[in-house]
Tab-separated table of C-alpha atoms in Angstrom:
chain	number	residue	atom	x	y	z
A	233	MET	CA	105.235	85.524	154.372
A	234	PRO	CA	103.414	82.703	152.635
A	235	SER	CA	101.402	80.231	154.644
A	236	ILE	CA	103.152	76.888	154.832
A	237	VAL	CA	100.779	73.949	154.656
A	238	LYS	CA	103.355	71.192	154.625
A	239	LEU	CA	106.227	70.341	156.894
A	240	SER	CA	109.575	69.647	155.321
A	241	ALA	CA	112.971	68.533	156.467
A	242	CYS	CA	113.484	72.185	157.434
A	243	ALA	CA	110.729	72.036	160.078
A	244	VAL	CA	111.678	71.948	163.732
A	245	PHE	CA	109.656	72.040	166.945
A	246	GLY	CA	106.523	71.443	164.863
A	247	LEU	CA	106.541	75.067	163.698
A	248	THR	CA	105.886	76.071	160.107
A	249	LEU	CA	108.133	79.078	160.585
A	250	ALA	CA	111.209	76.892	160.258
A	251	GLY	CA	110.113	75.993	156.751
A	252	LEU	CA	110.190	79.688	155.907
A	253	SER	CA	113.974	79.614	156.122
A	254	CYS	CA	114.107	77.067	153.303
A	255	ALA	CA	114.580	78.839	149.981
A	256	THR	CA	112.268	76.396	148.189
A	257	ASP	CA	109.368	77.604	150.368
A	258	LEU	CA	109.875	81.314	149.626
A	259	PRO	CA	108.262	83.104	146.652
A	260	GLY	CA	110.379	82.591	143.559
A	261	GLN	CA	112.808	80.285	145.403
A	262	PRO	CA	115.478	82.937	146.125
A	263	GLN	CA	119.083	82.057	146.848
A	264	PRO	CA	120.165	82.167	150.517
A	265	LEU	CA	122.905	84.591	151.492
A	266	PRO	CA	124.591	82.924	154.477
A	267	HIS	CA	127.396	85.485	154.569
A	268	ILE	CA	124.925	88.168	155.725
A	269	SER	CA	124.550	87.866	159.491
A	270	THR	CA	121.774	89.231	161.672
A	271	LEU	CA	124.177	91.782	163.147
A	272	SER	CA	125.393	92.976	159.740
A	273	ALA	CA	121.776	93.311	158.561
A	274	PHE	CA	121.040	95.656	161.470
A	275	GLN	CA	124.295	97.519	160.810
A	276	THR	CA	123.196	98.404	157.276
A	277	GLY	CA	119.527	98.892	158.187
A	278	VAL	CA	116.422	96.683	158.335
A	279	TYR	CA	113.151	97.853	156.756
A	280	HIS	CA	109.655	96.546	157.432
A	281	PHE	CA	106.331	97.114	155.641
A	282	TYR	CA	102.930	96.285	157.116
A	283	ASP	CA	100.239	97.330	154.669
A	284	GLN	CA	100.445	101.146	154.614
A	285	ASN	CA	102.780	101.262	157.625
A	286	SER	CA	106.563	101.128	157.511
A	287	SER	CA	109.457	101.115	159.956
A	288	PHE	CA	113.242	101.188	159.931
A	289	PHE	CA	115.835	99.833	162.368
A	290	LYS	CA	119.592	100.429	162.355
A	291	LEU	CA	122.444	100.129	164.790
A	292	GLY	CA	123.811	103.350	166.228
A	293	LYS	CA	126.753	104.003	168.503
A	294	LYS	CA	128.309	101.022	170.252
A	295	ALA	CA	128.691	101.119	174.032
A	296	GLY	CA	130.475	98.146	175.516
A	297	SER	CA	128.825	94.935	174.326
A	298	GLN	CA	125.694	96.551	172.913
A	299	TYR	CA	124.519	99.102	170.350
A	300	ARG	CA	122.029	101.919	170.476
A	301	LEU	CA	119.045	101.109	168.258
A	302	VAL	CA	118.005	103.880	165.892
A	303	SER	CA	114.434	103.471	164.643
A	304	GLU	CA	111.928	105.342	162.510
A	305	PHE	CA	108.188	104.685	162.173
A	306	SER	CA	105.437	105.998	159.936
A	307	LYS	CA	102.541	107.723	161.683
A	308	GLY	CA	100.266	105.295	163.498
A	309	THR	CA	102.729	102.404	163.264
A	310	PRO	CA	103.291	100.328	166.427
A	311	ARG	CA	106.798	101.195	167.614
A	312	TYR	CA	108.171	97.659	167.887
A	313	PHE	CA	110.326	95.375	165.802
A	314	SER	CA	107.560	92.822	165.326
A	315	TYR	CA	103.984	93.671	164.347
A	316	SER	CA	102.906	90.356	165.765
A	317	MET	CA	103.425	89.545	169.418
A	318	SER	CA	105.227	92.696	170.472
A	319	LYS	CA	102.477	94.991	169.164
A	320	ASP	CA	99.987	93.671	171.684
A	321	TRP	CA	99.228	94.980	175.129
A	322	THR	CA	101.070	93.209	177.917
A	323	VAL	CA	99.626	92.645	181.383
A	324	ARG	CA	101.756	92.727	184.518
A	325	ASN	CA	100.361	92.799	188.032
A	326	GLY	CA	96.939	93.089	186.428
A	327	VAL	CA	97.778	96.348	184.635
A	328	LEU	CA	97.362	96.765	180.868
A	329	GLN	CA	100.414	98.399	179.326
A	330	ARG	CA	102.153	98.793	176.009
A	331	PRO	CA	105.392	96.814	175.575
A	332	SER	CA	108.555	98.833	176.125
A	333	VAL	CA	109.972	100.403	172.977
A	334	ALA	CA	113.330	98.777	172.261
A	335	ASN	CA	116.335	101.085	172.133
A	336	VAL	CA	119.229	98.631	172.484
A	337	VAL	CA	120.565	95.738	170.392
A	338	ARG	CA	122.847	93.212	172.055
A	339	PRO	CA	124.624	90.582	169.905
A	340	VAL	CA	124.398	87.038	171.291
A	341	ALA	CA	125.500	83.603	170.124
A	342	GLY	CA	123.901	81.704	167.241
A	343	ASN	CA	123.584	84.538	164.703
A	344	LYS	CA	121.075	86.294	166.972
A	345	VAL	CA	120.656	89.689	168.576
A	346	ASN	CA	118.506	90.701	171.519
A	347	VAL	CA	116.284	93.692	170.785
A	348	ILE	CA	115.483	95.165	174.188
A	349	ARG	CA	114.742	98.242	176.251
A	350	GLN	CA	117.865	99.293	178.136
A	351	GLY	CA	117.802	98.090	181.726
A	352	GLN	CA	114.954	95.617	181.173
A	353	SER	CA	114.945	91.856	180.648
A	354	SER	CA	111.925	91.865	178.330
A	355	GLY	CA	112.304	91.952	174.572
A	356	LEU	CA	112.905	89.711	171.592
A	357	SER	CA	115.739	87.513	170.466
A	358	VAL	CA	115.921	87.949	166.689
A	359	GLU	CA	117.591	85.926	163.954
A	360	LEU	CA	117.426	87.152	160.346
A	361	LYS	CA	118.143	84.807	157.450
A	362	ALA	CA	118.988	86.663	154.255
A	363	TYR	CA	117.863	85.824	150.697
A	364	ASP	CA	118.626	87.386	147.334
A	365	VAL	CA	115.241	88.454	145.954
A	366	SER	CA	116.618	90.286	142.916
A	367	ASP	CA	114.179	89.914	139.987
A	368	LYS	CA	111.505	88.355	142.244
A	369	SER	CA	107.925	89.651	142.386
A	370	ILE	CA	107.576	92.480	144.925
A	371	ALA	CA	103.883	91.807	145.570
A	372	SER	CA	104.571	88.220	146.658
A	373	TYR	CA	106.708	89.497	149.556
A	374	LEU	CA	104.111	91.839	151.066
A	375	LYS	CA	102.312	89.702	153.643
A	376	LEU	CA	100.139	89.960	156.754
A	377	GLN	CA	100.545	88.010	160.000
A	378	ASN	CA	98.403	85.170	158.695
A	379	GLY	CA	100.526	84.849	155.550
A	380	LYS	CA	97.922	86.440	153.282
A	381	SER	CA	98.707	89.318	150.940
A	382	THR	CA	98.339	92.863	152.231
A	383	LYS	CA	95.707	95.140	150.724
A	384	LEU	CA	98.397	97.315	149.177
A	385	SER	CA	100.074	94.344	147.500
A	386	ASP	CA	96.981	94.007	145.301
A	387	SER	CA	97.837	97.377	143.763
A	388	VAL	CA	101.331	96.197	142.789
A	389	SER	CA	101.611	94.399	139.466
A	390	SER	CA	102.915	90.843	139.714
A	391	TRP	CA	105.339	91.857	136.957
A	392	THR	CA	106.985	94.491	139.174
A	393	LYS	CA	110.296	92.996	140.264
A	394	PHE	CA	112.930	93.717	142.881
A	395	PRO	CA	116.095	95.248	141.373
A	396	THR	CA	119.564	93.715	141.597
A	397	GLY	CA	120.972	93.847	145.120
A	398	SER	CA	117.617	93.359	146.851
A	399	VAL	CA	117.677	91.292	150.036
A	400	ALA	CA	114.731	89.932	152.034
A	401	TYR	CA	115.129	88.680	155.584
A	402	VAL	CA	113.158	85.871	157.222
A	403	PRO	CA	112.801	86.624	160.965
A	404	THR	CA	112.851	83.996	163.672
A	405	LEU	CA	111.729	85.459	167.007
A	406	THR	CA	111.903	84.343	170.630
A	407	SER	CA	110.530	86.195	173.637
A	408	LEU	CA	113.197	86.705	176.302
A	409	ARG	CA	110.652	86.215	179.075
A	410	THR	CA	107.180	84.768	179.396
A	411	GLU	CA	104.581	87.450	178.759
A	412	VAL	CA	100.825	87.717	179.216
A	413	ILE	CA	99.490	89.566	176.188
A	414	VAL	CA	96.121	90.885	175.037
A	415	PRO	CA	95.625	91.446	171.278
A	416	GLU	CA	92.496	93.614	171.631
A	417	VAL	CA	91.151	95.542	174.589
A	418	ASN	CA	87.697	96.451	173.233
A	419	ILE	CA	86.118	93.032	173.781
A	420	PHE	CA	83.288	92.645	176.289
A	421	THR	CA	83.127	89.380	178.229
A	422	GLY	CA	80.869	90.683	180.980
A	423	GLN	CA	83.141	89.428	183.764
A	424	LYS	CA	85.638	91.052	186.118
A	425	THR	CA	87.407	87.940	187.461
A	426	VAL	CA	88.482	84.629	185.913
A	427	GLU	CA	86.489	82.799	188.626
A	428	GLY	CA	83.392	84.703	187.539
A	429	PHE	CA	84.219	83.943	183.921
A	430	VAL	CA	84.426	80.200	184.609
A	431	LYS	CA	81.158	80.268	186.539
A	432	ALA	CA	79.363	82.266	183.829
A	433	PHE	CA	80.235	79.726	181.136
A	434	SER	CA	79.839	76.526	183.158
A	435	GLY	CA	76.130	76.161	182.513
A	436	LYS	CA	74.053	76.270	179.360
A	437	ILE	CA	75.692	79.444	178.046
A	438	PRO	CA	78.828	78.734	175.956
A	439	ASN	CA	81.693	81.059	175.130
A	440	CYS	CA	82.642	81.353	171.460
A	441	LEU	CA	86.324	81.669	170.600
A	442	ARG	CA	87.760	83.945	167.946
A	443	TYR	CA	89.181	82.183	164.916
A	444	GLU	CA	91.147	82.818	161.750
A	445	LYS	CA	88.679	83.267	158.907
A	446	ARG	CA	89.841	81.216	155.948
A	447	SER	CA	88.664	78.449	153.655
A	448	GLY	CA	87.851	75.411	155.783
A	449	SER	CA	87.861	77.250	159.111
A	450	GLN	CA	85.762	75.914	161.986
A	451	PRO	CA	84.790	78.201	164.898
A	452	TYR	CA	84.452	76.630	168.335
A	453	ALA	CA	82.520	77.247	171.523
A	454	ILE	CA	83.462	75.998	174.997
A	455	ARG	CA	81.888	75.286	178.373
A	456	PHE	CA	83.746	74.777	181.654
A	457	THR	CA	83.111	71.628	183.722
A	458	ASN	CA	84.439	69.603	186.669
A	459	ARG	CA	86.349	72.349	188.437
A	460	LYS	CA	88.625	71.105	191.198
A	461	GLY	CA	90.548	73.922	192.808
A	462	ASN	CA	92.335	75.818	190.054
A	463	THR	CA	91.880	73.176	187.360
A	464	GLY	CA	89.015	71.694	185.405
A	465	ASN	CA	87.807	70.511	182.028
A	466	ILE	CA	86.370	72.198	178.972
A	467	GLU	CA	83.751	70.802	176.639
A	468	ILE	CA	84.361	71.810	173.030
A	469	TYR	CA	81.573	72.302	170.478
A	470	GLU	CA	81.395	73.539	166.920
A	471	ALA	CA	79.917	77.042	166.921
A	472	LYS	CA	77.282	78.466	164.626
A	473	ARG	CA	78.451	81.220	162.314
A	474	GLY	CA	76.774	84.589	161.904
A	475	LYS	CA	74.990	84.654	165.263
A	476	VAL	CA	74.794	87.712	167.488
A	477	PHE	CA	75.053	85.500	170.562
A	478	CYS	CA	77.198	82.395	170.887
A	479	GLU	CA	75.407	79.179	169.930
A	480	VAL	CA	76.693	75.629	169.608
A	481	ASP	CA	76.099	73.601	166.477
A	482	GLY	CA	75.565	69.956	167.371
A	483	PRO	CA	76.939	67.703	170.120
A	484	LYS	CA	80.260	67.993	171.929
A	485	VAL	CA	83.177	67.215	169.610
A	486	ALA	CA	86.119	67.122	172.047
A	487	ASN	CA	87.318	67.670	175.596
A	488	GLY	CA	90.097	69.879	176.888
A	489	SER	CA	91.299	71.268	180.191
A	490	TYR	CA	91.954	74.587	181.889
A	491	LYS	CA	94.132	75.922	184.670
A	492	ILE	CA	93.977	79.112	186.716
A	493	GLN	CA	97.450	80.421	187.531
A	494	THR	CA	99.360	83.620	188.242
A	495	ILE	CA	101.893	84.828	185.650
A	496	ASN	CA	103.773	88.108	186.071
A	497	GLY	CA	101.503	89.000	188.960
A	498	THR	CA	98.402	88.519	186.799
A	499	LYS	CA	95.699	85.892	187.240
A	500	VAL	CA	95.327	83.938	183.997
A	501	LEU	CA	93.018	81.163	182.828
A	502	THR	CA	94.963	79.026	180.328
A	503	LEU	CA	93.263	76.532	178.016
A	504	ASN	CA	94.590	73.238	176.698
A	505	PHE	CA	93.073	71.790	173.512
A	506	PRO	CA	93.543	68.338	171.946
A	507	GLN	CA	96.012	68.139	169.063
A	508	HIS	CA	93.399	67.597	166.354
A	509	ILE	CA	91.886	71.048	167.008
A	510	ASP	CA	93.458	73.402	164.471
A	511	ARG	CA	95.129	76.212	166.411
A	512	ARG	CA	94.010	78.695	163.758
A	513	ASP	CA	90.431	77.902	164.774
A	514	ILE	CA	91.100	79.143	168.307
A	515	GLY	CA	92.761	82.356	167.129
A	516	ILE	CA	96.457	81.411	167.042
A	517	HIS	CA	98.361	81.707	163.763
A	518	SER	CA	100.123	78.546	162.606
A	519	SER	CA	103.457	80.420	162.686
A	520	GLU	CA	102.925	81.066	166.414
A	521	ASN	CA	101.891	77.524	167.275
A	522	GLY	CA	104.045	76.125	170.061
A	523	ALA	CA	105.043	79.544	171.406
A	524	LEU	CA	101.572	80.689	172.509
A	525	ASP	CA	98.729	79.329	174.591
A	526	LEU	CA	95.185	80.666	174.500
A	527	ALA	CA	94.147	82.315	177.771
A	528	PHE	CA	91.661	84.608	179.458
A	529	VAL	CA	93.322	87.377	181.428
A	530	GLU	CA	92.099	89.097	184.590
A	531	VAL	CA	92.833	92.821	184.220
A	532	LYS	CA	92.642	95.150	187.234
A	533	LYS	CA	93.634	98.473	185.630
A	534	PRO	CA	92.552	100.695	183.967
A	535	HIS	CA	89.352	98.915	185.051
A	536	PRO	CA	88.458	95.369	186.139
A	537	GLN	CA	87.636	93.033	183.249
A	538	VAL	CA	88.449	89.649	181.772
A	539	LEU	CA	89.918	89.794	178.269
A	540	PRO	CA	90.840	87.089	175.753
A	541	GLY	CA	94.627	86.869	175.604
A	542	ARG	CA	97.679	84.715	175.097
A	543	VAL	CA	100.583	83.434	177.114
A	544	LEU	CA	103.757	83.975	175.081
A	545	HIS	CA	106.320	81.541	176.446
A	546	ALA	CA	109.967	82.449	176.794
A	547	LYS	CA	112.506	80.595	174.645
A	548	ARG	CA	109.899	79.226	172.222
A	549	THR	CA	110.416	80.233	168.611
A	550	PHE	CA	107.800	81.916	166.423
A	551	THR	CA	107.580	84.333	163.505
A	552	ASP	CA	105.209	87.093	162.459
A	553	ASN	CA	104.913	85.848	158.860
A	554	GLN	CA	106.405	89.038	157.450
A	555	TYR	CA	109.639	89.753	155.631
A	556	ARG	CA	112.176	92.464	156.390
A	557	PHE	CA	114.299	94.113	153.685
A	558	ASN	CA	117.556	95.911	152.953
A	559	LYS	CA	117.575	99.465	151.561
A	560	VAL	CA	117.632	98.443	147.885
A	561	ALA	CA	114.551	96.249	148.297
A	562	ALA	CA	112.810	98.801	150.541
A	563	ASP	CA	113.276	101.633	148.043
A	564	SER	CA	111.747	99.507	145.291
A	565	ILE	CA	108.779	98.662	147.509
A	566	LYS	CA	108.211	102.357	148.272
A	567	ASN	CA	108.267	103.157	144.554
A	568	ALA	CA	105.899	100.276	143.758
A	569	LEU	CA	103.407	101.428	146.387
A	570	LYS	CA	103.242	105.032	145.137
């Protein structure tokens, strides 16, 4: 979905994702289709494209108050509804694990459904808002998590349009429980415990944070100070680009705080930054702002290590900046990508 750089009357909770449900913010200003509910969208089938990957979700047999979820995935595609938060590793009791693959859909109030693994409380609450994208540019609806165009969309002519009957869905997502997640596991921090991590970066050596590379981005480095028990402060510096090792660029620009706590049986170091620090510059997409906190996670298995991660809070709304589609729209996308 497109990056939203302004907040409108549609914005709630300070999240740009709410603006995505306003037709004027969508490519080509499509007409909303309020008669299409989230449940009916899943009944007819929901399609998803992520660069060269694709997936399909549809309701199967109903059993009591819930439906079996039928899903199909292209080879190498993460087997989850969202390619954003639910594609990451989760950590429980210090153990890295893939999120459970959802196989049940349960309708709930407010035009939402819960997409879950049977017998488990974890999963996503999903709301889909439908829009008529007939005669709109296909390429403009092929987006990555950061709102930028996918590589494959560049191969689709801007003149290639969706046919009549095409529907795009804007997803609004909420985690059903608080999760500790790790986007990437092949990152070396050199530490096995969060206490060791704090100690290692409390002196002259800073730790540089990952950031979203874009025009105007500003990478940051941090140092830990003033620890008292499980809390303390962080000093925030601008970081030099293009260095093999982390280096600060100039004097301290801000202060923040940290807290060591246990979430889902896992020791986690969560960081709190002042409001003027752009969340994209600490590795959190603007569409996820408010639902996630930056953290460092103490992993015990498969081997002890501290990894950069996130705390995904329950009942806080986010999106993955990507559209879903009905069959008519999906077939036209497949043809356009050939």
